[in-house]
Coordinates of C-alpha atoms in Angstrom, one line a residue:
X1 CA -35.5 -39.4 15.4
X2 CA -33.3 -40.6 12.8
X3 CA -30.0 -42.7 13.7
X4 CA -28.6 -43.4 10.5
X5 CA -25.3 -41.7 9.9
X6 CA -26.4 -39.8 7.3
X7 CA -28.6 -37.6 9.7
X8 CA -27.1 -34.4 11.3
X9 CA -27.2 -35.9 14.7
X10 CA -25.3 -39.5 13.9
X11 CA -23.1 -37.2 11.4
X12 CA -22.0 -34.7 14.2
X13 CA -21.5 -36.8 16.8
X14 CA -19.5 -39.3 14.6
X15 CA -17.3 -36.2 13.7
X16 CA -17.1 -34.1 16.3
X17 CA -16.8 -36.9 19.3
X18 CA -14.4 -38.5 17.2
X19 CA -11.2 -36.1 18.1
X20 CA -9.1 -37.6 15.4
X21 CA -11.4 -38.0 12.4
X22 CA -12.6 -34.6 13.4
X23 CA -9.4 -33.1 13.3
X24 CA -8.4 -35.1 9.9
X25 CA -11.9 -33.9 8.6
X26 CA -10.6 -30.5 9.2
X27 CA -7.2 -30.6 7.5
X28 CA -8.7 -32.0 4.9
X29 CA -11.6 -29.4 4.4
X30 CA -8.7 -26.6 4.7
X31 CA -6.4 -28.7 1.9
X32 CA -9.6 -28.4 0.0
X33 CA -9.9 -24.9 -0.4
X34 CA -6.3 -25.1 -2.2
X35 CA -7.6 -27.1 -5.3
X36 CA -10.0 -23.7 -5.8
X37 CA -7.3 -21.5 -7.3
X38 CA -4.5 -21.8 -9.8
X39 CA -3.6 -24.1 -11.5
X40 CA -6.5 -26.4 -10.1
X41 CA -9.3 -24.1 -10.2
X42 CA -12.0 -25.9 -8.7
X43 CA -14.0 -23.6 -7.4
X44 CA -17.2 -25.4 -6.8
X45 CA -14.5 -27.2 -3.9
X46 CA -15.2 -23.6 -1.8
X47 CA -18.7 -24.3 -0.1
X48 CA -17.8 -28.0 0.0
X49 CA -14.9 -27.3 2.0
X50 CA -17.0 -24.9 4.2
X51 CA -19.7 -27.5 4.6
X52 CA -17.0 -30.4 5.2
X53 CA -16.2 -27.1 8.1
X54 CA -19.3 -26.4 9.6
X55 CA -20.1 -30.3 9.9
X56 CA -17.3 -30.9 12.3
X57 CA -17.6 -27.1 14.1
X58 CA -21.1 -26.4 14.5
X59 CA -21.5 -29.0 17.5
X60 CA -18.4 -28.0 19.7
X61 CA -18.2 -26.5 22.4
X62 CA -16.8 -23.1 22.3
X63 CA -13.3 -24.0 24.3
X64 CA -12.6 -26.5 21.4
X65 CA -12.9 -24.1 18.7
X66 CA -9.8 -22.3 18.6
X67 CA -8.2 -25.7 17.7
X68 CA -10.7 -26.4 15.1
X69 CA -9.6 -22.8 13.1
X70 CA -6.5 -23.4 13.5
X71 CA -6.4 -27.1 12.1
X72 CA -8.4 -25.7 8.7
X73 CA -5.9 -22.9 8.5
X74 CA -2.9 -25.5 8.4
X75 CA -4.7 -27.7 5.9
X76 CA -5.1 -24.3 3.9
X77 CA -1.5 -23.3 4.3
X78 CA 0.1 -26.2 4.6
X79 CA -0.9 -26.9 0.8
X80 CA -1.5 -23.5 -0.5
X81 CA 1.8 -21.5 1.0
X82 CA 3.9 -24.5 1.8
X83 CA 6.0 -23.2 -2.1
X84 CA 7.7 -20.3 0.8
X85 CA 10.6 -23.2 1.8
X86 CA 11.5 -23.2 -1.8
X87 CA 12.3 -19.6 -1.3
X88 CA 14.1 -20.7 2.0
X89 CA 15.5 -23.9 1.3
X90 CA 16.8 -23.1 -2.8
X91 CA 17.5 -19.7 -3.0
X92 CA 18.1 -18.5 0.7
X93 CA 21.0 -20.7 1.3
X94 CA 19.7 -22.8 4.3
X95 CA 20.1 -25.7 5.7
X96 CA 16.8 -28.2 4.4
X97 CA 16.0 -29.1 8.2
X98 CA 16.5 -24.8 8.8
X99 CA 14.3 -24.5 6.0
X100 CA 11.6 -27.2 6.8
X101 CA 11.2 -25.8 10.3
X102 CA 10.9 -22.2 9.3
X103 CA 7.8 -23.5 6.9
X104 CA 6.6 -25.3 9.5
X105 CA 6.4 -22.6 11.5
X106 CA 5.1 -19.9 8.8
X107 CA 2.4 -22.1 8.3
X108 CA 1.5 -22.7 12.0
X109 CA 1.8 -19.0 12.6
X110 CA -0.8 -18.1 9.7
X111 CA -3.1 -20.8 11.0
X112 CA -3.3 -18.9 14.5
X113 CA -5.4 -16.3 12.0
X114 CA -8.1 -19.1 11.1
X115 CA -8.0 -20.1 14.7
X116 CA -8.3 -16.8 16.4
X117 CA -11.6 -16.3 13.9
X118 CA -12.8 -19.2 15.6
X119 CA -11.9 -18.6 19.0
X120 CA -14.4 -15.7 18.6
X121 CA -17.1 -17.5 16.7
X122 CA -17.4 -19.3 19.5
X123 CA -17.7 -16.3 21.9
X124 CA -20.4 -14.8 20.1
X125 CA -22.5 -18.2 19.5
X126 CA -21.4 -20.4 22.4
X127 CA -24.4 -23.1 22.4
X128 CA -26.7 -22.2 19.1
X129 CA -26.3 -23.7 16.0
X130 CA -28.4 -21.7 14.1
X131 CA -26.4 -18.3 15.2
X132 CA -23.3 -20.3 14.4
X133 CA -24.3 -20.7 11.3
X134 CA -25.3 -17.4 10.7
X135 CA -22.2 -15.4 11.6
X136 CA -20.3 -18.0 10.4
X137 CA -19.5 -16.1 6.9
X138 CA -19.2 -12.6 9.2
X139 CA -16.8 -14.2 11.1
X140 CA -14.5 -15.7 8.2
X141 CA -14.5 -12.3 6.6
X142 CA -13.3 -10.9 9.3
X143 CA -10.4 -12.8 9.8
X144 CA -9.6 -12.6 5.9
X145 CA -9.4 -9.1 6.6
X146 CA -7.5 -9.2 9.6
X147 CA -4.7 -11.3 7.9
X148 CA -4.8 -8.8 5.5
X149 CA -3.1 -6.0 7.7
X150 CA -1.7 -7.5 10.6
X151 CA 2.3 -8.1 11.1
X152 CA 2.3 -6.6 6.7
X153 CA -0.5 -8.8 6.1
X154 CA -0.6 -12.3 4.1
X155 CA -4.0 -11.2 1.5
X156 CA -3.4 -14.5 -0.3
X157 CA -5.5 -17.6 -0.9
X158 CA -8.8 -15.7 -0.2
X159 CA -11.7 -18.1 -1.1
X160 CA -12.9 -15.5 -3.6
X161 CA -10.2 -15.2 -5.8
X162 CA -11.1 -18.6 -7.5
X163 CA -13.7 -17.5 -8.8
X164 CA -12.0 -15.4 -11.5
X165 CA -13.0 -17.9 -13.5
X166 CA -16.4 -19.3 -11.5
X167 CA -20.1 -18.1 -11.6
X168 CA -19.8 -15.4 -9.0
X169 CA -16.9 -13.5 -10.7
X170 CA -19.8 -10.6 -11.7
X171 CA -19.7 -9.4 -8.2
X172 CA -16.2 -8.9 -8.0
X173 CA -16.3 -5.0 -9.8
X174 CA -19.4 -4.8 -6.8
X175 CA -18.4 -6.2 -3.7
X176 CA -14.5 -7.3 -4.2
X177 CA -12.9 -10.5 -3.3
X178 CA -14.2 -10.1 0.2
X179 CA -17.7 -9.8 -1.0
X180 CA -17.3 -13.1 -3.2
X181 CA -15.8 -15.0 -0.2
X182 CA -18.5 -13.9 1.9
X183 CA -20.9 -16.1 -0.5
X184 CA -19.1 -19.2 -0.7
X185 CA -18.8 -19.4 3.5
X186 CA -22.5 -18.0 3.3
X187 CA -23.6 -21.0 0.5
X188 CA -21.7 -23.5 2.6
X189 CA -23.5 -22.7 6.0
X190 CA -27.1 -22.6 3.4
X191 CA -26.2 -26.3 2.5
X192 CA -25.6 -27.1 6.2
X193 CA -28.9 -25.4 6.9
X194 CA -31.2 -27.0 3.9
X195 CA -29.5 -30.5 4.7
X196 CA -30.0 -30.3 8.3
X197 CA -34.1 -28.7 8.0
X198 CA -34.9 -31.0 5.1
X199 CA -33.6 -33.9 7.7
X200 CA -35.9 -32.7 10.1
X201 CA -38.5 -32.5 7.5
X202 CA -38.7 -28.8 7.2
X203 CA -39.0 -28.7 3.7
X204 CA -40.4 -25.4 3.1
X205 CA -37.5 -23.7 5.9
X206 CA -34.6 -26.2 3.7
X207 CA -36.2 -25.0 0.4
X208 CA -36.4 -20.9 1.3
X209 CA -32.8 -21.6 2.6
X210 CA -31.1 -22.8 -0.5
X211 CA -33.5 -20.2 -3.0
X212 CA -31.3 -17.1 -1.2
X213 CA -28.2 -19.1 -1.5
X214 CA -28.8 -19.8 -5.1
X215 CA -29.9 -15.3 -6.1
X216 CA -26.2 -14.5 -5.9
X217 CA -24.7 -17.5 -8.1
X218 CA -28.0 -16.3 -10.6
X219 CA -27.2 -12.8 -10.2
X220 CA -23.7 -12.7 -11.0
X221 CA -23.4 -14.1 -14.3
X222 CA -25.9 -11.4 -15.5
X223 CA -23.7 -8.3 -13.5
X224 CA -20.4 -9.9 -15.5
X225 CA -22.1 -8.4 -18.6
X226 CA -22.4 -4.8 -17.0
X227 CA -19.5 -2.2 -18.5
X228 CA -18.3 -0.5 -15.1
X229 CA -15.9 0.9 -17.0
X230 CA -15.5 2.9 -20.4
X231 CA -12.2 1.3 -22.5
X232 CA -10.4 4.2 -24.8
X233 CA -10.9 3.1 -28.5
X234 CA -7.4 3.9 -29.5
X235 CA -4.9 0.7 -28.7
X236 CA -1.9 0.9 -26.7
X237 CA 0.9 -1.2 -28.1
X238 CA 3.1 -2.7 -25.2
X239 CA 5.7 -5.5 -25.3
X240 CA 7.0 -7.3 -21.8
X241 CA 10.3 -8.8 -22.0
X242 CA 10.8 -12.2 -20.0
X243 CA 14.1 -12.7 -19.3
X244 CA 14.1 -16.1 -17.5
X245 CA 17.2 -15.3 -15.6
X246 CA 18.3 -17.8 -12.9
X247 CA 17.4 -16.6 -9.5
X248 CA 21.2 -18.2 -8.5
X249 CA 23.2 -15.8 -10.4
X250 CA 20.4 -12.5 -10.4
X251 CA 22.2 -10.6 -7.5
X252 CA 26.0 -12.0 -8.5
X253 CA 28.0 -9.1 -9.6
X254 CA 29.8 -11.1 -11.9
X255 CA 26.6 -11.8 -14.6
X256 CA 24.7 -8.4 -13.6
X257 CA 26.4 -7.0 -17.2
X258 CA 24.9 -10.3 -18.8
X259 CA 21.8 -10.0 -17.7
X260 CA 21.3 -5.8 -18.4
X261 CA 22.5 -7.0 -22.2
X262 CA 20.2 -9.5 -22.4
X263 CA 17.2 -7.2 -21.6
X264 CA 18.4 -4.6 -24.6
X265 CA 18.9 -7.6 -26.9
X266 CA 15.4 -8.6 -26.1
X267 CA 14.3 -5.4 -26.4
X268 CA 15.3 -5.0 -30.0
X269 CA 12.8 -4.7 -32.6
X270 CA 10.2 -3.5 -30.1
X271 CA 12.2 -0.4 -29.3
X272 CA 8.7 1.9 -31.3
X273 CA 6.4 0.2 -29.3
X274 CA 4.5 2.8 -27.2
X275 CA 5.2 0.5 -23.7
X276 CA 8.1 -1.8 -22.8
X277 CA 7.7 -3.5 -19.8
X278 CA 11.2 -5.4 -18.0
X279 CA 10.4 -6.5 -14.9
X280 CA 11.5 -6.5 -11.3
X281 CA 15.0 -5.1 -10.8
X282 CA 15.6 -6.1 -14.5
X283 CA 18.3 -3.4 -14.1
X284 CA 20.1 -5.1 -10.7
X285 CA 22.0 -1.8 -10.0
X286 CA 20.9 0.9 -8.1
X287 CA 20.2 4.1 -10.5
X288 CA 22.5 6.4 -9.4
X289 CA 25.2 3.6 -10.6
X290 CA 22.7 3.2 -14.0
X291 CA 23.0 6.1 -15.9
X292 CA 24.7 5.4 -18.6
X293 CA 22.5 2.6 -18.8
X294 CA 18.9 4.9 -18.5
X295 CA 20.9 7.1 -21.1
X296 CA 21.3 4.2 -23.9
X297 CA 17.6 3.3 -23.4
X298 CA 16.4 6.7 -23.7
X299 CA 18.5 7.2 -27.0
X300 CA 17.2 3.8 -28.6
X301 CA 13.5 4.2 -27.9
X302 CA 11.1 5.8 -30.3
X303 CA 9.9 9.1 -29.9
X304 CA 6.4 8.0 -28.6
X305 CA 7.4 5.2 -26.7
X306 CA 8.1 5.0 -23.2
X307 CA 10.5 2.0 -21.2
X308 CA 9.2 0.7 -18.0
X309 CA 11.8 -1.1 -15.9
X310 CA 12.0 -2.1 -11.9
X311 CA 14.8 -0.3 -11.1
X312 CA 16.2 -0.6 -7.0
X313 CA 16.8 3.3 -6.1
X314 CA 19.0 4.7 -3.5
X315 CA 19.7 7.8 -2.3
X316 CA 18.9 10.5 0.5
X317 CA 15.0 10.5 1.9
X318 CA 13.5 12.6 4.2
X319 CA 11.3 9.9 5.7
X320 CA 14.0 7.8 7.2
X321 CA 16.5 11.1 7.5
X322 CA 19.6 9.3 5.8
X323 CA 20.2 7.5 2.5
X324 CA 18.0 4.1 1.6
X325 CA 17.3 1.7 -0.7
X326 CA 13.8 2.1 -2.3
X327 CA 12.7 -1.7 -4.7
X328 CA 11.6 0.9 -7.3
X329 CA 10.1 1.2 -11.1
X330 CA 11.0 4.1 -13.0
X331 CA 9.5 5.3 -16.6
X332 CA 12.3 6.1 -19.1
X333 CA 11.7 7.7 -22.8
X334 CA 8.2 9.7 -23.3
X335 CA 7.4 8.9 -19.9
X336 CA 8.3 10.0 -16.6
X337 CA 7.6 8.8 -13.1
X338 CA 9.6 6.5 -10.4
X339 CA 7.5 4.6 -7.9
X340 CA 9.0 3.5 -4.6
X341 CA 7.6 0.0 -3.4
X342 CA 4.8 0.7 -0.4
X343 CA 4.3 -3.2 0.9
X344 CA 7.7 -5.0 1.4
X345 CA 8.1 -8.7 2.2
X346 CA 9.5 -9.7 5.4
X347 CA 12.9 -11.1 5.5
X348 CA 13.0 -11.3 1.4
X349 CA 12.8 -7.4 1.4
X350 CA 13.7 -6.3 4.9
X351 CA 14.2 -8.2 7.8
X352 CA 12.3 -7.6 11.0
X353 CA 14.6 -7.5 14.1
X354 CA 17.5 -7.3 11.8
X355 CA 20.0 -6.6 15.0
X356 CA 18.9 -9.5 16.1
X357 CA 18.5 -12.0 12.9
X358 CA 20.8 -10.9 10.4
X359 CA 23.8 -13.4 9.8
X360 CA 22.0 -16.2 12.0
X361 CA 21.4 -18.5 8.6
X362 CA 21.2 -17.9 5.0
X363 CA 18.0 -16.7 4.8
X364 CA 18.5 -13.5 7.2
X365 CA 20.8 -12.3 4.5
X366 CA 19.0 -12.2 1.5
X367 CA 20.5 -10.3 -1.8
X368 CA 18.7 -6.3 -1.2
X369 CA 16.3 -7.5 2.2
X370 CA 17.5 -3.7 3.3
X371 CA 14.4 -2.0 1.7
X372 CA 12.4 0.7 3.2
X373 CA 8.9 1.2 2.5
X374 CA 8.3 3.9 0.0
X375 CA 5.6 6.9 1.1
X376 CA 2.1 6.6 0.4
X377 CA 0.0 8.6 -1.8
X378 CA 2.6 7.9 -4.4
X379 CA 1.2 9.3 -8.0
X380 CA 1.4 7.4 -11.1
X381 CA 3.8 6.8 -14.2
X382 CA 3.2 8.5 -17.4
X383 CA 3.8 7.1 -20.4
X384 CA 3.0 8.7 -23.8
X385 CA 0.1 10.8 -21.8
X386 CA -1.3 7.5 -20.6
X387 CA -1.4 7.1 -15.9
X388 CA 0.1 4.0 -15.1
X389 CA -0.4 2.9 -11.6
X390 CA 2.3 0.3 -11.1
X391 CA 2.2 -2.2 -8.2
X392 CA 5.6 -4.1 -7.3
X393 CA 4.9 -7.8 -6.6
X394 CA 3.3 -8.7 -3.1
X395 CA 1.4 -5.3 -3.5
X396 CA -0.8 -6.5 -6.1
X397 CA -1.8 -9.2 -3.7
X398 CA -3.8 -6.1 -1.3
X399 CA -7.2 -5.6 -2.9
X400 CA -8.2 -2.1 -1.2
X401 CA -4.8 -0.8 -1.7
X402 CA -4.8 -1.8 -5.5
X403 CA -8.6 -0.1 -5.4
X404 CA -7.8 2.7 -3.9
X405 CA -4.7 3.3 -6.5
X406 CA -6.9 2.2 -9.6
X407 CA -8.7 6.0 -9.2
X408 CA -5.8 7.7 -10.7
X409 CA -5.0 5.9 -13.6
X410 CA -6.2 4.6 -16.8
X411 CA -4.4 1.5 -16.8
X412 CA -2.3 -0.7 -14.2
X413 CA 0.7 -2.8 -14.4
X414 CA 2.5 -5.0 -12.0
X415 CA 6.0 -6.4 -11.9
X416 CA 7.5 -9.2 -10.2
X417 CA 10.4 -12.1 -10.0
X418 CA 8.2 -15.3 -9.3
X419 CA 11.8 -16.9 -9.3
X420 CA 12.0 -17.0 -5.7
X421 CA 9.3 -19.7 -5.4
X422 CA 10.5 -22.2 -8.2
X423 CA 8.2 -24.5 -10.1
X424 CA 5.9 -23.8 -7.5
X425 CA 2.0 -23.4 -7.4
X426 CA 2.6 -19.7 -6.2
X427 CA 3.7 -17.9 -8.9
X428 CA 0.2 -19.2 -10.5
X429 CA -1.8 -18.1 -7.7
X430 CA 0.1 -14.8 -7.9
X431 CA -1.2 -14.5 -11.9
X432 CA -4.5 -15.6 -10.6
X433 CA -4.6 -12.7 -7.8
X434 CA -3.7 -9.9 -10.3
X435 CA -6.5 -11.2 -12.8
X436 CA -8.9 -10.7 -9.5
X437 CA -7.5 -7.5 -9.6
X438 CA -8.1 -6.4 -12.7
X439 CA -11.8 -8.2 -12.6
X440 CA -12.3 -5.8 -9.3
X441 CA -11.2 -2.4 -11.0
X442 CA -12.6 -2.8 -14.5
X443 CA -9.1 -2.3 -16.1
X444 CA -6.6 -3.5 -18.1
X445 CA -3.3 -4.8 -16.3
X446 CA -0.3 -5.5 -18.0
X447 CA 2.1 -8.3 -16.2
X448 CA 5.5 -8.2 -16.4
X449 CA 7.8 -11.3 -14.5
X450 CA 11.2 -12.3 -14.4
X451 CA 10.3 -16.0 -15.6
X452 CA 6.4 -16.2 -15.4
X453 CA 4.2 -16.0 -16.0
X454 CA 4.3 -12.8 -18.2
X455 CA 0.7 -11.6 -19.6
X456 CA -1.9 -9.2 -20.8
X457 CA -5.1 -9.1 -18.6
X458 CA -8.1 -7.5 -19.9
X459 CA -10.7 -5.2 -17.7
X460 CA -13.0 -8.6 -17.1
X461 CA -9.8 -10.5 -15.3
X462 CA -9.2 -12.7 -18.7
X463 CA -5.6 -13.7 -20.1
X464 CA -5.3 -12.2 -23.8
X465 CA -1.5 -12.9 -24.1
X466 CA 0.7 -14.7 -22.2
X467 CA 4.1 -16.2 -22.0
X468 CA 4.4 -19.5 -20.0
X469 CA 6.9 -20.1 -17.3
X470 CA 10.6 -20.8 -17.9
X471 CA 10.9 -19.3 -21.0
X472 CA 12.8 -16.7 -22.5
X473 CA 10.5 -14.6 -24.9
X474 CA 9.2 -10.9 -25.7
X475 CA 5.0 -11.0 -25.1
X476 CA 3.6 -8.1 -27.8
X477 CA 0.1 -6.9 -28.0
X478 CA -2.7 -4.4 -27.1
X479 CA -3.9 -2.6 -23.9
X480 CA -6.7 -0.6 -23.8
X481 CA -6.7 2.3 -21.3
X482 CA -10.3 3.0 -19.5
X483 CA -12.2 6.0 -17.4
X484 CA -14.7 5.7 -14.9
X485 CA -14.7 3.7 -11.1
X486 CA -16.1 0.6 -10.3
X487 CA -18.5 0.2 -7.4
X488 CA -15.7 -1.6 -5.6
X489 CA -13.1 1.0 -6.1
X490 CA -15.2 3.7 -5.1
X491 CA -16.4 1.7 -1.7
X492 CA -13.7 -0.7 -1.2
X493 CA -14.7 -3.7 1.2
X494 CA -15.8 -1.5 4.0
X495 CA -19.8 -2.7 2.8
X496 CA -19.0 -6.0 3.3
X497 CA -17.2 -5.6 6.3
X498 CA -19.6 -3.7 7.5
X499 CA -22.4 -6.5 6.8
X500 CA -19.9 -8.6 9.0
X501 CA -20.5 -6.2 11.7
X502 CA -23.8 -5.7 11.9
X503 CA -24.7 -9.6 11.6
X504 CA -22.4 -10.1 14.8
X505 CA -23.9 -6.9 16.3
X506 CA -27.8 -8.1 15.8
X507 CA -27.7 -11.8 15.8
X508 CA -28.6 -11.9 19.8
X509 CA -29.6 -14.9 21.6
X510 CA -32.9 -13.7 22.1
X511 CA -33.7 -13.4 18.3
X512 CA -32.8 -17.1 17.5
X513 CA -35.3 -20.0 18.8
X514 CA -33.4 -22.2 21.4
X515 CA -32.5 -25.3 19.3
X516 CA -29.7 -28.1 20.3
X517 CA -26.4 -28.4 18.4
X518 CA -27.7 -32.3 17.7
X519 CA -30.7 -31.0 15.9
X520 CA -33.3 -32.8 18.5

């Protein structure tokens, strides 16, 4: 038996036994996972992080485990999410201890997500490492997914969204983000298993172990070549204005004037082009108090182009049987459409137990957090003949919803106001999730943001034009519309989910060989 500390006994035991390095070990290996996406983009940190994971996990005992997920979800929060007390602190008028305890306790509460995934790894696999390590990847997706509906959902700062620029971005149009995350968790528990079987001199076990780990990272590059989708051969010309307006003044009635003219003075010059993008609320009236407004734009644009703006909308709806505020986009010129936002943010566009919250601190009372959700099933804009699925914001964060929607249109577009989460690493990992979208649904997305970052994306997830943060500019250039599904928008993730299930359903204790957590 070996002793040294490289070996997976010494190793485990070290980390595991050790409740404090274990637990550091754990933050750490969550922190990791951060340095994968925007504007880092070390993906190759994914499986390491997952091994760093496993070698601390794999050896406890199931009561333990809980606390393990839920100390690698506050190393992944705690550095990937922690921009949210900017929101709070800067722009929600609260008090800095207010705001560091209501980020403390965000990021606690999303760690209960990584911890409850645990919780029932250990449940299925309470004393065999080998069925850990097997359902460890079923059991990550899982909670992925789980996060991704429950109490709105959180879809951010999925493992496989780093990889819109790694090796295994090929599978994305296949298998989604899900699918992708499913292979790094799966590659990091193949290294745990080929480290651990190569220790034991197993060679030919540690060697068939890392050959399937290495077919997807082989396989991918070659699917990123595939056309999923057919692109039109006629250009669309679009220009996206970036206004760069403060977030402190954007709701104060005194500047919303300013801040309409500035749009139209943007605007000028690119009044032919056959798409104008403004983006969130760019008009900060509601449009029954914007007509004259709608009216100029419609008389200066050309007759083959079409104005996009976000727009908030309020009026009389059926669904909620009295008038509401919809945080809206609207299609103005040879266009015609208004889209109602479907997946609000809590407290920055509603606030949850408002009887109770509102007018507690600052942050309750956000500038328009009276939204209501707008219906599903919602069709898309027009513009010059082309279908536009717009997603507001957060919604372009959901991968099936954005799938799902991709059917009916030829080309997508998202708006947002970044604004909120200052000179952050969020409004980068927000750019970074709608390139994953694009990558997923074969098609083009134009981006349009209040102050960054504005761009073109093109049906393989890659930035053709962009316009960096904090800066006042017009992006102009070329979309191409495109026919046709991916195999990911005509599935969605319920394959890989479904793998999940059946490797949790079929992995029994009778199928694995009895074998210590130690390795002896």
């Amino acid at each position: 038996m070996r002793n040294d500390v490289t070996s997976p006994k010494a190793l485990n035991t070290l980390l595991s036994d050790n409740r404090w390095l274990g637990a550091a070990t754990l933050v750490v290996a969550g922190a990791l996972q951060t340095l994968t996406f925007s504007p880092f983009q070390f993906w190759w940190l994914g499986p390491v992080s997952v091994l760093l994971i496993l070698l601390v996990t794999v050896p406890l005992a199931p009561g333990k485990l809980f606390r393990a997920g839920w100390l690698t979800g506050l190393g992944l929060f705690g550095t990937g999410a922690s921009w949210v007390y900017i929101s709070i602190s800067e722009y929600g008028n609260t008090a800095i201890p207010v705001a560091i305890l209501l980020t403390v306790i965000f990021v606690a509460g999303l760690a209960l997500f990584h911890g409850l995934a645990f919780w029932f790894w250990g449940k299925l696999a309470p004393g065999n490492p080998i069925r850990r390590l097997i359902l460890f990847p079923a059991i990550w997706i899982l909670g992925d997914w789980l996060r991704s509906w429950l109490l709105t959902g959180f879809p951010w700062l999925y493992l496989g969204t780093a990889h819109t620029d790694g090796p295994l971005a090929g599978l994305a149009p296949v298998t989604g983000v899900y699918g992708i995350t499913f292979w790094v968790t799966a590659t990091g528990a193949a290294l745990y298993a080929g480290w651990w079987l190569a220790r034991y001199r197993r060679p030919v076990a540690a060697g068939a172990t890392l050959v399937v780990m290495l077919i997807p990272w082989l396989i991918a590059p070659m699917l990123n070549r595939v056309d999923w989708t057919r692109l039109s051969t006629d250009a669309t010309t679009v220009a996206a204005m970036q206004g760069n307006i403060p977030q402190q003044i954007k709701w104060d009635p005194e500047f919303l004037k300013d801040q309409i003219v500035t749009y139209l003075g943007m605007t000028e010059g690119h009044w032919d082009k056959d798409l104008i993008l403004w983006p969130e609320t760019a008009i900060p009236i509601p449009q029954d108090q914007a007509g004259a407004i709608i009216e100029h734009i419609d008389q200066q644009l050309g007759e083959q182009s079409t104005l996009i703006t976000g727009i908030p909308w309020y009026g009389f709806s059926d669904r909620v049987e009295g008038f509401t505020y919809h945080n809206s986009i609207m299609a103005i010129g040879n266009g015609q459409g208004m889209y109602h936002k479907q997946k609000l943010v809590p407290f920055g566009e509603y606030v949850p137990l408002q009887s109770v919250l509102r007018g507690l601190i600052g942050f309750f009372d956000l500038p328009m957090s009276s939204f209501t959700r707008g219906p599903s099933g919602q069709s898309p804009l027009s513009a010059n003949g082309i279908k536009v699925m717009p997603f507001i914001c957060y919604e372009v964060a959901y991968p099936d919803f954005v799938a799902f929607n991709a059917r009916k249109a030829g080309l997508l577009l998202t708006i947002s106001n970044d604004g909120w989460f200052g000179d952050s690493i969020g409004p980068l990992q927000h750019l970074q999730i709608a390139r994953m979208r694009a990558l997923e649904t074969g098609r083009y997305m134009l981006r349009g943001t209040n102050n960054g970052a504005t761009a073109i994306i093109n049906n393989r997830g890659q930035l053709t034009e962009t316009i960096p943060q904090f800066e006042r500019a017009t992006l102009t250039g070329t979309v191409y519309t495109a026919t046709g599904s991916t195999p990911y928008m005509q599935t969605g993730s319920w394959p890989v989910l479904t793998l999940a299930v059946i490797l949790i359903v079929f992995v029994r204790e009778r199928i694995i060989p009895p074998v210590s957590a130690s390795g002896s």
